[in-house]
Coordinates of C-alpha atoms in Angstrom, one line a residue:
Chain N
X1 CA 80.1 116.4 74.3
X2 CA 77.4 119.2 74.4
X3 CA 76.8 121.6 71.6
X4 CA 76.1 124.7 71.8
X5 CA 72.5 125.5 70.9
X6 CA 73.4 127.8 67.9
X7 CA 75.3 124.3 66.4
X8 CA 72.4 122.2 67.5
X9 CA 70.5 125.0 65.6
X10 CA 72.0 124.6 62.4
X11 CA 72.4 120.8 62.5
X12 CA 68.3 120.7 63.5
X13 CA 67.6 123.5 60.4
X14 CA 70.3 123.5 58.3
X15 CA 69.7 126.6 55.9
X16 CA 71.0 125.9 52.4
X17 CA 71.2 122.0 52.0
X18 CA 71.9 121.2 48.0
X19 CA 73.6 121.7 45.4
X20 CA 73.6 124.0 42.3
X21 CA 74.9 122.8 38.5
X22 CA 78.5 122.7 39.0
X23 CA 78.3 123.0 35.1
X24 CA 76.9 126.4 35.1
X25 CA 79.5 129.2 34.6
X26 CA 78.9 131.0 37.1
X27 CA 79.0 128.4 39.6
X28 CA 82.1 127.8 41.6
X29 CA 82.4 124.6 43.8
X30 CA 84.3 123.4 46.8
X31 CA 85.2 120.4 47.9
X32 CA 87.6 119.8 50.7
X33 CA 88.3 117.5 53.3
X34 CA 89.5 117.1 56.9
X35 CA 91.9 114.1 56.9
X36 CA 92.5 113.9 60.4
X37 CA 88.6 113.5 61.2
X38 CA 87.5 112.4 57.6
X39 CA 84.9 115.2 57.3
X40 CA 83.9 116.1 53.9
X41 CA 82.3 119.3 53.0
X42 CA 81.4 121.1 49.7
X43 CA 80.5 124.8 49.2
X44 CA 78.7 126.3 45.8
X45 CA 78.0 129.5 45.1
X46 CA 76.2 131.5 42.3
X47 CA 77.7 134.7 41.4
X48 CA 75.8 137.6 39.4
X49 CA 77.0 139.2 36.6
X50 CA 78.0 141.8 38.8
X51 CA 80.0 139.8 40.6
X52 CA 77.7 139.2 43.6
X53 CA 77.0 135.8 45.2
X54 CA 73.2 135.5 45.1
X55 CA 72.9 131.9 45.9
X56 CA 75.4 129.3 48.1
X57 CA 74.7 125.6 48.7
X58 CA 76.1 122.9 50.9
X59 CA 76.5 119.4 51.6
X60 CA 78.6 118.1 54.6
X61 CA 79.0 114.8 56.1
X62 CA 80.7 115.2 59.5
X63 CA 80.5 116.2 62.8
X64 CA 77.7 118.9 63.8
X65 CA 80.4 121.6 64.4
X66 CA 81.3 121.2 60.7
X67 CA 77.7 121.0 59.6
X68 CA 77.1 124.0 61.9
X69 CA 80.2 125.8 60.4
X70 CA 79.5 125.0 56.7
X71 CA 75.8 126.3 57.3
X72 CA 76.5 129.7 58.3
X73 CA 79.5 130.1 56.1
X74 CA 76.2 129.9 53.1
X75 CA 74.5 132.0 54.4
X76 CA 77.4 134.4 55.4
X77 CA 78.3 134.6 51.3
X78 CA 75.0 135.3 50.1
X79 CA 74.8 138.9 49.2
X80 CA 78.8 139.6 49.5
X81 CA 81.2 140.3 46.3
X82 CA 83.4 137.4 45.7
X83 CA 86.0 139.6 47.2
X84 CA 84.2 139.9 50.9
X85 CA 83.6 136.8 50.5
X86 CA 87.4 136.0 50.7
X87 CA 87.7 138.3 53.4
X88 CA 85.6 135.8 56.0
X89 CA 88.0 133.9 58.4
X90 CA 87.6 131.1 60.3
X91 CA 87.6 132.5 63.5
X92 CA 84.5 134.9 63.1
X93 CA 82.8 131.6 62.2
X94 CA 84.0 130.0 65.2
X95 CA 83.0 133.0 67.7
X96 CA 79.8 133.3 66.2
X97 CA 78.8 129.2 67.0
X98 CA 81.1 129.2 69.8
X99 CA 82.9 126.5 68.9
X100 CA 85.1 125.1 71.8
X101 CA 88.6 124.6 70.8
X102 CA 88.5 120.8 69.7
X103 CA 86.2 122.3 67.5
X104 CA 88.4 125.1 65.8
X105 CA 89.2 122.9 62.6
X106 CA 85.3 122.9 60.9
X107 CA 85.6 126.3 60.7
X108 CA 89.0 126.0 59.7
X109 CA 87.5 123.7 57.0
X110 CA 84.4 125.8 55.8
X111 CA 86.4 128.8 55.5
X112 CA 88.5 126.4 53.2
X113 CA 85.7 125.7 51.5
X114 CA 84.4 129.3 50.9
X115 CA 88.4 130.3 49.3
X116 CA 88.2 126.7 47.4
X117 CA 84.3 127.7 45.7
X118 CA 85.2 131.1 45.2
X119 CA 88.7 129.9 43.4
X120 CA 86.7 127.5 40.9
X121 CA 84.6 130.4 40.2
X122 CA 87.1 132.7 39.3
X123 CA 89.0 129.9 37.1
X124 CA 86.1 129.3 35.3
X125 CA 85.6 132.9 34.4
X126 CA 89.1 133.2 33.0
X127 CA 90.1 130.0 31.9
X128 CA 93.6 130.8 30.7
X129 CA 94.7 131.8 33.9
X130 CA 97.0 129.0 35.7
X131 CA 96.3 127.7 38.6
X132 CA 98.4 128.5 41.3
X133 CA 100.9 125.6 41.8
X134 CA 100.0 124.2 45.7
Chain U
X1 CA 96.5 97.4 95.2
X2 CA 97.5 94.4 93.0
X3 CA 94.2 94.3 91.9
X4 CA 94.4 97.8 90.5
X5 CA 97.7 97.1 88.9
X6 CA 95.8 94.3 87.5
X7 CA 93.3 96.0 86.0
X8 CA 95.4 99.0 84.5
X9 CA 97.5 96.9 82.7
X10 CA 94.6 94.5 81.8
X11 CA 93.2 98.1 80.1
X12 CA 96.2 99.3 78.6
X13 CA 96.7 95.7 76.5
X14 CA 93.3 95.6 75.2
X15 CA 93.9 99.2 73.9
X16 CA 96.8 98.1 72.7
X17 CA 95.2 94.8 71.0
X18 CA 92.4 97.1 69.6
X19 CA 95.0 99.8 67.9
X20 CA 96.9 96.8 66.7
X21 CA 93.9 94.4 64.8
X22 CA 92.6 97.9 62.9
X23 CA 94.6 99.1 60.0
X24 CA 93.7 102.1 59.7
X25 CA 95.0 103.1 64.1
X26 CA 98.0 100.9 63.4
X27 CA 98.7 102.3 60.8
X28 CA 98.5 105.5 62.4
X29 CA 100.6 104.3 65.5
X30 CA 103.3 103.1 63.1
X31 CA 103.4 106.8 61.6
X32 CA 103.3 108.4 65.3
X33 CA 106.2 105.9 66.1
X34 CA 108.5 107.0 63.2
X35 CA 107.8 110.3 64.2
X36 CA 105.7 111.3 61.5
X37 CA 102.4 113.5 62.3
X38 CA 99.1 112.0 60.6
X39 CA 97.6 114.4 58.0
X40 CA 96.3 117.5 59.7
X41 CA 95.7 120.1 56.5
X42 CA 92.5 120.4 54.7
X43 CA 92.5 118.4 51.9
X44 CA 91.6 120.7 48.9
X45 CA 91.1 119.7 45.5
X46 CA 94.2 118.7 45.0
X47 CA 92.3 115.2 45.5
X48 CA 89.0 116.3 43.8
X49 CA 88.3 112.8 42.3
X50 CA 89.2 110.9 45.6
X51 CA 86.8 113.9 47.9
X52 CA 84.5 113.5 44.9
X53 CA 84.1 109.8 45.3
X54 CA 83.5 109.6 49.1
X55 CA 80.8 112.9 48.4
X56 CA 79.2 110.2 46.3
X57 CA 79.4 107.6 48.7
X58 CA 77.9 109.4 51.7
X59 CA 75.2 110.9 49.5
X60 CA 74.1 107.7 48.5
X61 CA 74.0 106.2 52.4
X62 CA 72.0 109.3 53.5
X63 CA 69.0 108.2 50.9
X64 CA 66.6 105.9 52.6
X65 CA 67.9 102.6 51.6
X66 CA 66.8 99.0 51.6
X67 CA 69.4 96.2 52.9
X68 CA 70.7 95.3 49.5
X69 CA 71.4 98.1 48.3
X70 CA 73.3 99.1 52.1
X71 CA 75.5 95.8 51.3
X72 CA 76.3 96.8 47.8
X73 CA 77.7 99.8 49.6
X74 CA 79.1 97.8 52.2
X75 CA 80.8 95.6 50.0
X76 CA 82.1 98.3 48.3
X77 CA 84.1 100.2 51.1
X78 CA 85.1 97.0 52.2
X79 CA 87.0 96.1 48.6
X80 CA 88.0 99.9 49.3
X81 CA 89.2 99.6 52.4
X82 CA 91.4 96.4 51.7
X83 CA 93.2 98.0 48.8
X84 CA 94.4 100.7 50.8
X85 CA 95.6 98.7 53.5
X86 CA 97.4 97.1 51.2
X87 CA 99.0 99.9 49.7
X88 CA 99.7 101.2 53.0
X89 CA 101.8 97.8 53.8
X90 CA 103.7 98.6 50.8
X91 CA 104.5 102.0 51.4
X92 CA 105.6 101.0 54.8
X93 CA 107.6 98.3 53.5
X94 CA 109.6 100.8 51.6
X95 CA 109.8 103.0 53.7
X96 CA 108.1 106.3 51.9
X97 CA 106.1 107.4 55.0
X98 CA 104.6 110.4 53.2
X99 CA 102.7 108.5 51.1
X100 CA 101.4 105.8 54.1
X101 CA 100.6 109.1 55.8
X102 CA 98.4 110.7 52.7
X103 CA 96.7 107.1 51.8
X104 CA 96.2 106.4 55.8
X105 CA 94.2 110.1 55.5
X106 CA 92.1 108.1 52.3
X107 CA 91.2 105.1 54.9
X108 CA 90.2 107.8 57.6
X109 CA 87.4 109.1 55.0
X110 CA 86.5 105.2 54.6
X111 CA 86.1 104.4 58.3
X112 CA 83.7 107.2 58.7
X113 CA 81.7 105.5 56.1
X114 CA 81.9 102.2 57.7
X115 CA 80.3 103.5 60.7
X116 CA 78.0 105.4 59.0
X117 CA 76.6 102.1 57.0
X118 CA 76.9 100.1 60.6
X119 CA 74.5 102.2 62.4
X120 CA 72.1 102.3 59.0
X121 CA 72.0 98.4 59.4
X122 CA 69.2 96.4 60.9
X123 CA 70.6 95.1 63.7
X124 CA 70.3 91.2 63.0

């Protein structure tokens, strides 16, 4: 199974590797999971007052498609509003790696992990909200 | 010609053999055979404290590690790994496939580990 350089890129200097306080306010985390291949990736991101994500970590243990995938999807977020940050699908991630088709679900998963970061975030800023039943 | 025959079939039951003797594939050929698709969907937080857990787990395995501390860990999925399969016998045995098919998604995250740790091991 070859990867494409731009994976082998981001597995070889992954931009972003960490964590930020999950604690602080204005930190949302995600943390999802790919049951059929037993990936697990989480997504943080640190959001300005004005609502700008200055800051996104990640750690993901998986394949190199999903490392890849979770990689870029950080530094994709940084400098966006939480709203274009929602906006980023899958399958822009998955062109811009090339991912073959096998493939398709890390992206799948980090753009999961994006909505699931960005959610947190916004719960924590308004706490009486509900969540939304799943 | 025989000989192919032979060696097809002599193939086809050690695959067999091998899905059988591991839980977590038999378990997954049991699903397929009562026509139930294994998990497919990102797991969200819906199982933060389960995700959480195996986050913890792999963290610790990617620190450089001496081989105590990699058989603590080993020990640990194993006792892991064992109460799932059990579970997943009972929720076979009465018959609530949904919930073989979510805990058979939990030993997935497991088996990943387990190969993680065997390839950190010093070969003895």
């Amino acid at each position: 199974l070859g990867y494409h350089k731009k994976v082998v890129d981001h597995y070889e200097n992954p931009r972003n590797v960490g964590s930020l306080d999950r604690n602080a306010k204005n930190v949302g985390t995600g943390l999802v999971g790919a049951p059929a291949c037993g990936d697990v990736m989480k997504l943080q991101v640190e959001v300005d007052e004005n609502g700008k994500i200055v800051d996104a970590r990640f750690k993901t243990f998986g394949c190199g498609s999903a490392i890849a995938s979770s990689s870029l999807a950080t530094e994709w977020v940084k400098g966006k509003t939480v709203d274009e940050a929602l906006k980023i699908k899958n399958t822009d991630i998955a062109k811009e790696l090339c991912l073959p088709p096998v493939k398709l679900h890390c992206s799948m998963l980090a753009e999961d992990a994006i909505k699931a970061a960005l959610a947190d975030y916004k719960l924590k800023q308004d706490p009486k909200k509900e969540e939304p039943e799943k | 010609k025989e000989q192919y025959y032979s060696e097809q079939h002599s193939s086809l039951i050690n695959k067999a053999y091998q899905t059988l003797l591991n839980p977590l594939s038999r378990g997954l050929y049991l699903l397929e055979l009562n026509g139930v698709e294994p998990a497919q969907e990102t797991d969200c937080d819906a199982d933060s404290v389960f995700l959480t857990e195996i986050m913890e787990i792999n963290e610790k395995l990617a620190e450089p590690k001496n081989q105590d501390i990699l058989e603590e860990i080993e020990t640990l999925i194993k006792v892991k790994q064992e109460e799932l399969t059990k579970e997943v016998t009972a929720a076979f045995e009465r018959d609530d496939l949904q919930e073989a098919k979510k805990l058979l998604a939990k030993m997935k995250y497991f088996a990943n580990l387990e190969d993680k740790l065997k390839s950190k091991k010093i070969p003895s």
